[in-house]
Coordinates of C-alpha atoms and ligand atoms in Angstrom, one line a residue:
M1 CA 0.0 0.0 0.0
I2 CA 1.5 3.3 -1.1
K3 CA 0.8 6.2 1.2
T4 CA 0.7 9.6 -0.4
D5 CA -1.0 13.0 -0.2
V6 CA -2.7 12.8 -3.6
V7 CA -3.4 10.3 -6.3
I8 CA -4.0 11.9 -9.7
V9 CA -6.0 9.8 -12.2
G10 CA -4.7 10.6 -15.7
A11 CA -1.3 11.8 -17.0
G12 CA -2.6 14.2 -19.6
P13 CA -1.4 17.8 -19.6
C14 CA -3.7 18.8 -16.7
G15 CA -2.8 15.8 -14.6
L16 CA 0.9 16.6 -15.1
F17 CA 0.5 20.3 -14.3
Q18 CA -1.5 19.2 -11.2
V19 CA 1.7 17.5 -9.9
F20 CA 3.5 20.8 -10.3
E21 CA 0.9 22.9 -8.5
L22 CA 0.7 20.4 -5.6
G23 CA 4.5 20.2 -5.5
L24 CA 4.8 23.9 -5.1
L25 CA 2.6 23.6 -2.0
G26 CA 4.7 20.8 -0.6
L27 CA 2.3 18.0 -1.4
K28 CA 3.4 14.6 -2.8
S29 CA 1.5 12.9 -5.6
H30 CA 1.4 9.7 -7.6
V31 CA -0.1 9.7 -11.2
V32 CA -1.7 6.7 -12.8
D33 CA -2.6 6.4 -16.5
S34 CA -4.0 3.5 -18.5
I35 CA -1.8 4.2 -21.5
R36 CA 1.9 3.6 -21.8
Q37 CA 3.1 7.2 -22.1
P38 CA 2.3 10.5 -20.4
G39 CA 0.6 13.4 -22.3
G40 CA -3.0 12.2 -22.7
Q41 CA -4.7 13.4 -25.9
C42 CA -1.6 15.5 -26.8
T43 CA 0.7 12.4 -27.3
E44 CA -2.0 9.9 -28.1
L45 CA -4.0 11.8 -30.7
Y46 CA -1.8 14.7 -32.0
P47 CA 1.9 14.4 -31.0
D48 CA 3.2 16.2 -34.1
K49 CA 0.5 18.9 -34.4
P50 CA 1.2 22.4 -33.4
I51 CA -0.7 24.0 -30.5
Y52 CA -0.8 27.8 -30.6
D53 CA -2.7 28.7 -27.4
I54 CA -0.5 27.8 -24.5
P55 CA 0.2 31.1 -22.7
G56 CA 3.8 32.2 -23.2
I57 CA 4.6 29.5 -25.8
P58 CA 3.8 30.8 -29.3
V59 CA 3.8 27.3 -30.7
C60 CA 4.7 23.8 -29.6
T61 CA 3.6 20.3 -30.6
G62 CA 1.6 18.0 -28.3
E63 CA 4.8 16.0 -27.7
E64 CA 6.9 19.1 -26.9
L65 CA 4.3 20.3 -24.4
T66 CA 4.3 16.9 -22.7
D67 CA 8.1 16.8 -22.6
N68 CA 8.2 20.3 -21.1
L69 CA 5.6 19.4 -18.5
M70 CA 7.6 16.3 -17.6
K71 CA 10.7 18.5 -17.2
Q72 CA 8.7 21.0 -15.1
I73 CA 7.6 18.3 -12.6
E74 CA 11.1 16.8 -12.2
P75 CA 11.8 18.6 -8.9
F76 CA 8.9 16.9 -7.2
D77 CA 10.0 13.3 -7.6
C78 CA 6.5 12.2 -8.6
E79 CA 6.0 8.6 -9.5
L80 CA 4.1 7.8 -12.8
H81 CA 2.3 4.4 -12.9
L82 CA 1.7 3.9 -16.6
N83 CA -0.3 1.1 -18.3
E84 CA -2.5 0.9 -15.2
E85 CA -6.1 1.9 -15.1
V86 CA -7.5 3.2 -11.8
T87 CA -10.5 0.9 -11.2
V88 CA -11.4 1.7 -7.6
V89 CA -11.7 5.0 -5.7
R90 CA -13.3 4.6 -2.3
K91 CA -13.5 6.7 0.8
D92 CA -11.6 4.9 3.6
G93 CA -12.5 6.5 6.9
D94 CA -12.9 10.2 7.4
A95 CA -9.6 11.4 6.1
S96 CA -8.4 9.1 3.4
F97 CA -9.2 7.3 0.1
F98 CA -8.4 3.8 -1.0
V99 CA -7.4 3.7 -4.7
E100 CA -6.6 0.6 -6.7
T101 CA -5.4 0.0 -10.2
S102 CA -6.0 -2.8 -12.8
E103 CA -2.5 -4.1 -11.9
G104 CA -3.3 -4.3 -8.2
T105 CA -1.3 -1.2 -7.1
Q106 CA -3.0 0.2 -4.0
F107 CA -2.8 3.7 -2.6
D108 CA -3.9 5.3 0.7
A109 CA -4.3 9.0 -0.3
K110 CA -5.6 12.1 1.5
A111 CA -7.2 13.4 -1.7
V112 CA -7.8 12.3 -5.3
V113 CA -7.7 14.4 -8.4
I114 CA -9.5 13.0 -11.5
A115 CA -7.8 14.4 -14.6
G116 CA -9.2 11.7 -16.8
G117 CA -9.9 13.8 -19.9
V118 CA -12.3 12.2 -22.2
G119 CA -11.8 8.9 -20.4
S120 CA -9.3 6.1 -20.3
F121 CA -7.9 5.1 -23.7
Q122 CA -8.8 1.5 -24.6
P123 CA -7.8 -0.5 -27.6
R124 CA -10.3 -0.6 -30.5
H125 CA -11.5 -4.2 -30.8
L126 CA -11.7 -6.5 -33.8
R127 CA -15.2 -6.8 -35.1
L128 CA -16.2 -9.5 -37.5
P129 CA -19.4 -9.4 -39.5
G130 CA -22.2 -10.2 -37.1
I131 CA -20.0 -10.2 -34.0
D132 CA -19.5 -6.8 -32.2
N133 CA -17.2 -7.9 -29.4
F134 CA -15.3 -10.8 -30.9
E135 CA -13.2 -12.7 -28.3
A136 CA -10.8 -15.5 -28.4
K137 CA -8.1 -16.7 -26.0
N138 CA -5.3 -16.1 -28.5
L139 CA -6.5 -12.6 -29.6
H140 CA -4.3 -9.9 -28.1
Y141 CA -4.6 -6.1 -28.0
R142 CA -1.3 -5.4 -26.3
V143 CA 2.0 -7.2 -25.9
Q144 CA 3.2 -7.6 -22.4
N145 CA 5.7 -10.4 -22.9
P146 CA 7.2 -10.7 -26.4
A147 CA 8.8 -14.1 -25.5
Q148 CA 5.3 -15.7 -25.4
F149 CA 5.3 -15.5 -29.2
A150 CA 8.6 -17.3 -29.8
G151 CA 8.3 -19.8 -32.6
K152 CA 4.6 -18.9 -33.2
K153 CA 2.8 -18.1 -36.5
L154 CA 1.3 -14.6 -36.0
I155 CA -1.3 -12.5 -37.8
I156 CA -0.9 -8.8 -37.0
L157 CA -3.8 -6.5 -38.0
G158 CA -3.3 -2.7 -38.3
G159 CA -1.2 -0.1 -40.1
G160 CA -0.1 2.4 -37.5
D161 CA 3.0 2.7 -35.4
S162 CA 2.1 0.0 -32.9
A163 CA 1.3 -2.6 -35.6
L164 CA 4.6 -1.9 -37.4
D165 CA 6.7 -1.7 -34.2
W166 CA 5.5 -5.1 -33.2
V167 CA 5.9 -6.6 -36.7
L168 CA 9.6 -5.4 -36.5
E169 CA 10.2 -6.6 -33.0
L170 CA 8.3 -9.9 -33.2
S171 CA 9.9 -10.8 -36.5
N172 CA 13.0 -11.7 -34.4
V173 CA 11.1 -14.3 -32.3
A174 CA 8.0 -15.5 -34.3
S175 CA 8.3 -18.3 -36.9
H176 CA 6.2 -16.2 -39.4
I177 CA 4.2 -13.0 -39.4
T178 CA 1.3 -12.0 -41.8
L179 CA 0.6 -8.3 -41.6
V180 CA -2.9 -7.3 -42.7
H181 CA -3.8 -3.7 -43.3
R182 CA -7.0 -2.3 -44.7
R183 CA -5.2 0.3 -46.9
D184 CA -2.1 0.2 -49.1
E185 CA -0.6 3.3 -47.2
Y186 CA 0.6 3.1 -43.6
R187 CA 0.1 5.6 -40.8
A188 CA 3.4 4.5 -39.2
V189 CA 6.6 6.4 -39.5
D190 CA 8.4 6.0 -42.9
A191 CA 11.5 4.3 -41.3
S192 CA 9.3 1.5 -39.8
V193 CA 7.4 1.1 -43.2
A194 CA 10.8 0.8 -45.0
K195 CA 12.0 -1.8 -42.5
M196 CA 8.8 -3.8 -42.8
R197 CA 9.1 -3.8 -46.6
K198 CA 12.6 -5.1 -46.3
L199 CA 11.3 -8.0 -44.1
V200 CA 8.7 -8.7 -46.8
A201 CA 11.3 -8.7 -49.5
D202 CA 13.5 -11.1 -47.4
G203 CA 10.4 -13.5 -47.1
K204 CA 10.2 -13.1 -43.3
V205 CA 6.9 -11.3 -43.3
D206 CA 3.9 -11.4 -45.6
A207 CA 2.0 -8.2 -46.0
I208 CA -1.6 -8.3 -47.3
E209 CA -2.7 -4.7 -48.1
S210 CA -6.2 -3.2 -48.8
A211 CA -7.7 -6.2 -47.0
K212 CA -9.6 -7.0 -43.8
A213 CA -10.5 -10.0 -41.6
T214 CA -14.0 -11.1 -42.3
A215 CA -14.3 -14.4 -40.4
A216 CA -12.5 -16.6 -38.0
E217 CA -12.0 -20.4 -37.8
M218 CA -12.0 -21.5 -34.2
K219 CA -11.1 -24.5 -32.1
D220 CA -11.6 -24.7 -28.3
G221 CA -12.2 -21.0 -28.0
A222 CA -9.0 -20.1 -29.9
I223 CA -8.5 -18.8 -33.5
T224 CA -6.9 -21.3 -35.9
A225 CA -7.2 -19.1 -39.0
L226 CA -8.7 -15.8 -40.2
A227 CA -10.4 -15.3 -43.5
I228 CA -8.8 -12.3 -45.1
Q229 CA -10.9 -10.5 -47.7
P230 CA -8.9 -8.3 -50.2
K231 CA -10.6 -5.3 -51.7
D232 CA -10.7 -7.2 -55.0
G233 CA -10.7 -11.0 -55.3
E234 CA -11.5 -14.0 -53.2
P235 CA -10.9 -14.3 -49.5
V236 CA -7.8 -16.2 -48.4
A237 CA -7.5 -18.3 -45.2
V238 CA -4.4 -17.5 -43.1
A239 CA -3.5 -19.9 -40.3
A240 CA -2.3 -18.5 -37.0
D241 CA -1.2 -19.5 -33.5
D242 CA -2.0 -16.0 -32.2
V243 CA -3.6 -12.8 -33.6
L244 CA -2.5 -9.3 -32.5
V245 CA -4.8 -6.4 -33.3
F246 CA -3.6 -2.7 -33.3
F247 CA -6.5 -0.6 -34.5
G248 CA -5.6 2.4 -32.3
L249 CA -7.1 3.5 -29.0
A250 CA -10.5 5.1 -28.3
P251 CA -11.4 6.9 -25.0
K252 CA -14.1 5.4 -22.7
L253 CA -15.2 7.0 -19.4
G254 CA -14.7 3.5 -17.9
P255 CA -14.5 3.0 -14.1
I256 CA -14.8 6.7 -13.3
A257 CA -18.6 6.4 -13.8
E258 CA -18.7 3.9 -10.9
W259 CA -17.2 6.0 -8.2
G260 CA -20.5 7.5 -7.0
L261 CA -19.8 11.0 -8.4
D262 CA -22.3 13.5 -9.8
I263 CA -21.8 12.7 -13.5
N264 CA -23.2 15.0 -16.2
R265 CA -23.0 13.4 -19.7
K266 CA -19.6 11.8 -19.4
T267 CA -18.2 14.7 -17.4
I268 CA -18.1 15.3 -13.6
N269 CA -19.8 18.3 -12.0
V270 CA -17.5 20.5 -9.9
D271 CA -17.6 23.8 -8.1
V272 CA -15.5 26.7 -9.5
E273 CA -13.8 27.6 -6.3
K274 CA -12.1 24.3 -5.5
F275 CA -12.9 22.1 -8.5
E276 CA -14.2 19.6 -6.0
T277 CA -16.7 16.9 -7.0
S278 CA -19.9 15.9 -5.1
T279 CA -17.6 13.8 -2.9
P280 CA -15.5 16.0 -0.6
G281 CA -11.8 15.2 -1.1
I282 CA -12.2 14.1 -4.7
Y283 CA -11.4 16.9 -7.2
A284 CA -11.7 16.9 -11.0
V285 CA -9.7 19.1 -13.5
G286 CA -9.3 19.3 -17.2
D287 CA -11.6 18.0 -19.9
I288 CA -13.4 15.6 -17.5
N289 CA -15.0 18.3 -15.4
F290 CA -18.1 20.4 -16.0
Y291 CA -19.2 23.8 -14.6
P292 CA -21.1 26.7 -16.2
G293 CA -18.9 28.2 -18.9
K294 CA -16.5 25.2 -19.0
K295 CA -14.2 25.2 -22.1
K296 CA -12.2 22.1 -22.9
L297 CA -8.9 23.9 -23.3
I298 CA -5.5 23.0 -21.8
L299 CA -5.0 26.5 -20.4
C300 CA -8.4 26.3 -18.5
G301 CA -7.3 22.9 -17.1
F302 CA -4.0 24.5 -15.8
H303 CA -6.0 27.2 -14.0
E304 CA -8.3 24.5 -12.5
A305 CA -5.2 22.6 -11.3
A306 CA -3.8 25.6 -9.5
L307 CA -7.0 26.3 -7.6
A308 CA -7.6 22.6 -6.8
A309 CA -4.1 22.4 -5.3
F310 CA -4.8 25.3 -2.9
A311 CA -8.1 23.7 -1.9
I312 CA -6.4 20.3 -1.3
K313 CA -3.6 22.0 0.8
Q314 CA -6.3 23.7 2.9
Q315 CA -8.3 20.4 3.2
I316 CA -5.1 18.5 4.4
E317 CA -4.0 21.3 6.8
P318 CA -7.3 22.9 7.9
D319 CA -5.8 24.9 10.8
K320 CA -3.2 26.7 8.7
K321 CA -3.8 29.5 6.3
V322 CA -2.5 28.6 2.8
R323 CA -0.4 31.6 1.7
L324 CA 0.1 32.4 -2.0
Q325 CA 3.8 32.7 -2.7
Y326 CA 5.5 33.8 -6.0
T327 CA 8.0 31.4 -7.6
T328 CA 10.0 34.4 -8.6
T329 CA 10.8 35.6 -5.1
S330 CA 9.8 33.0 -2.5
P331 CA 12.8 31.2 -0.8
L332 CA 10.3 28.3 0.1
M333 CA 9.2 27.9 -3.5
H334 CA 12.9 27.9 -4.5
E335 CA 13.7 25.2 -2.0
R336 CA 10.8 23.1 -3.3
L337 CA 11.9 23.7 -6.9
G338 CA 15.5 22.9 -6.0
V339 CA 16.8 26.2 -7.4
D340 CA 19.4 28.4 -5.7
D341 CA 18.5 31.7 -4.3
Ligands
LIG1 P1 -6.4 14.1 -21.5 O1 -5.4 14.7 -22.3 O2 -7.6 13.5 -22.2 O3 -5.7 13.0 -20.6 C1 -6.5 12.2 -19.8 C2 -5.7 10.9 -19.4 O4 -6.4 10.2 -18.4 C3 -5.6 9.9 -20.6 O5 -4.3 9.6 -20.9 C4 -6.4 8.7 -20.1 O6 -5.8 7.5 -20.5 C5 -6.3 8.8 -18.6 N1 -7.4 8.2 -17.9 C6 -8.7 8.3 -17.9 N2 -9.4 7.5 -17.1 C7 -8.4 6.8 -16.4 C8 -8.4 5.8 -15.4 N3 -9.6 5.3 -14.9 N4 -7.2 5.2 -15.0 C9 -6.1 5.7 -15.6 N5 -6.0 6.6 -16.5 C10 -7.1 7.2 -16.9 N6 -6.5 22.1 -26.5 C11 -6.0 23.3 -26.5 O7 -6.0 24.0 -25.5 N7 -5.4 23.8 -27.7 C12 -5.3 23.1 -28.8 O8 -4.7 23.6 -29.8 C13 -5.8 21.8 -28.9 N8 -5.8 21.0 -30.0 C14 -6.3 19.8 -30.0 C15 -6.2 19.0 -31.2 C16 -6.8 17.8 -31.2 C17 -6.7 16.9 -32.5 C18 -7.5 17.3 -30.0 C19 -8.1 15.9 -30.0 C20 -7.6 18.0 -28.9 C21 -7.0 19.3 -28.8 N9 -7.1 20.1 -27.7 C22 -6.5 21.3 -27.7 C23 -7.7 19.6 -26.5 C24 -6.7 19.2 -25.4 O9 -5.9 18.1 -26.0 C25 -7.4 18.7 -24.2 O10 -8.1 19.8 -23.6 C26 -6.4 18.2 -23.1 O11 -5.7 17.1 -23.6 C27 -7.1 17.8 -21.9 O12 -6.2 17.4 -21.0 P2 -6.6 16.4 -19.7 O13 -5.3 16.3 -19.0 O14 -7.8 17.0 -19.1 O15 -7.0 15.1 -20.4

């Protein structure tokens, strides 16, 4: 059980800036995110696109903003728990919360900040005609242990970075890989596409382009082959020991909806003084919250994070007045930031 002042749900820009604002006030936080990198929508949906409305930064990409936020929170020694979804948030006595993740990590926190954006990013599932949520025991949406595919015949579906990264990496361990992509152009970076084409030329990988899976042959709950339908022509049956699907990620509100909060159309109602939810001690900042006049902009989420931090400090130390101090001139701020006076 990890004891901490605050658990932050979501490592998007607002969750990361929340770490900073709490750190300035001397509070320690842990951040949990269900995806494998920090940055939320900025890195998941538009890493290379320019953002023009971050105050004081005329232009930066989603990835640059995330890198800078990560640099900004370095002094606070915050631990990021990536690839873990927060599944449970429960009041535990008067002054603390029990928080648990999909990987079994448990926290005892004095406050919780939900910075869950548009929800937790989940892999888009393979759908076959007539089956919405197709399941099989050898169907995978993420790779946790590449060694499990040693000597196996694999089908990899998808044409983005994840699909191609895994084609390249697993080509070293699998006995054979068939890559199936619904277009003839790939969304992955050019260097990965070039390496994949070289593996095809060397006969290590088959690539079936402009095609999709339309049916599965099954035995004992596992896929034995997929029918692959090219845009033109007859379907072909491709045998497989395992099937890996990388169709990108889509956000889902997910477990947040089950924490007993006042939910308003996939957002959480908060007040505009503390950004506190209907449960005292649980706050919500960024795209996930709602109040009259709410705008889903990063700069609005930053403001919310600053005010939520002051409210949390006051909640944790109710008998002390929380003083506003400038980072420019305050020796205490300098000490917390680790800069010399
Ligand atoms: P998000 O960035 O959505 O991050 C939330 C994180 O929480 C996600 O990583 C998610 O996986 C995680 N999460 C959710 N639930 C859980 C859970 N239960 N457990 C663990 N993790 C969880 N805004 C601007 O201000 N300027 C722009 O120019 C701009 N351009 C944009 C362009 C595009 C194409 C898009 C899609 C958005 C743009 N935005 C822009 C909006 C901006 O990206 C969002 O306002 C911002 O990302 C919100 O930040 P956030 O931290 O609140 O949430």
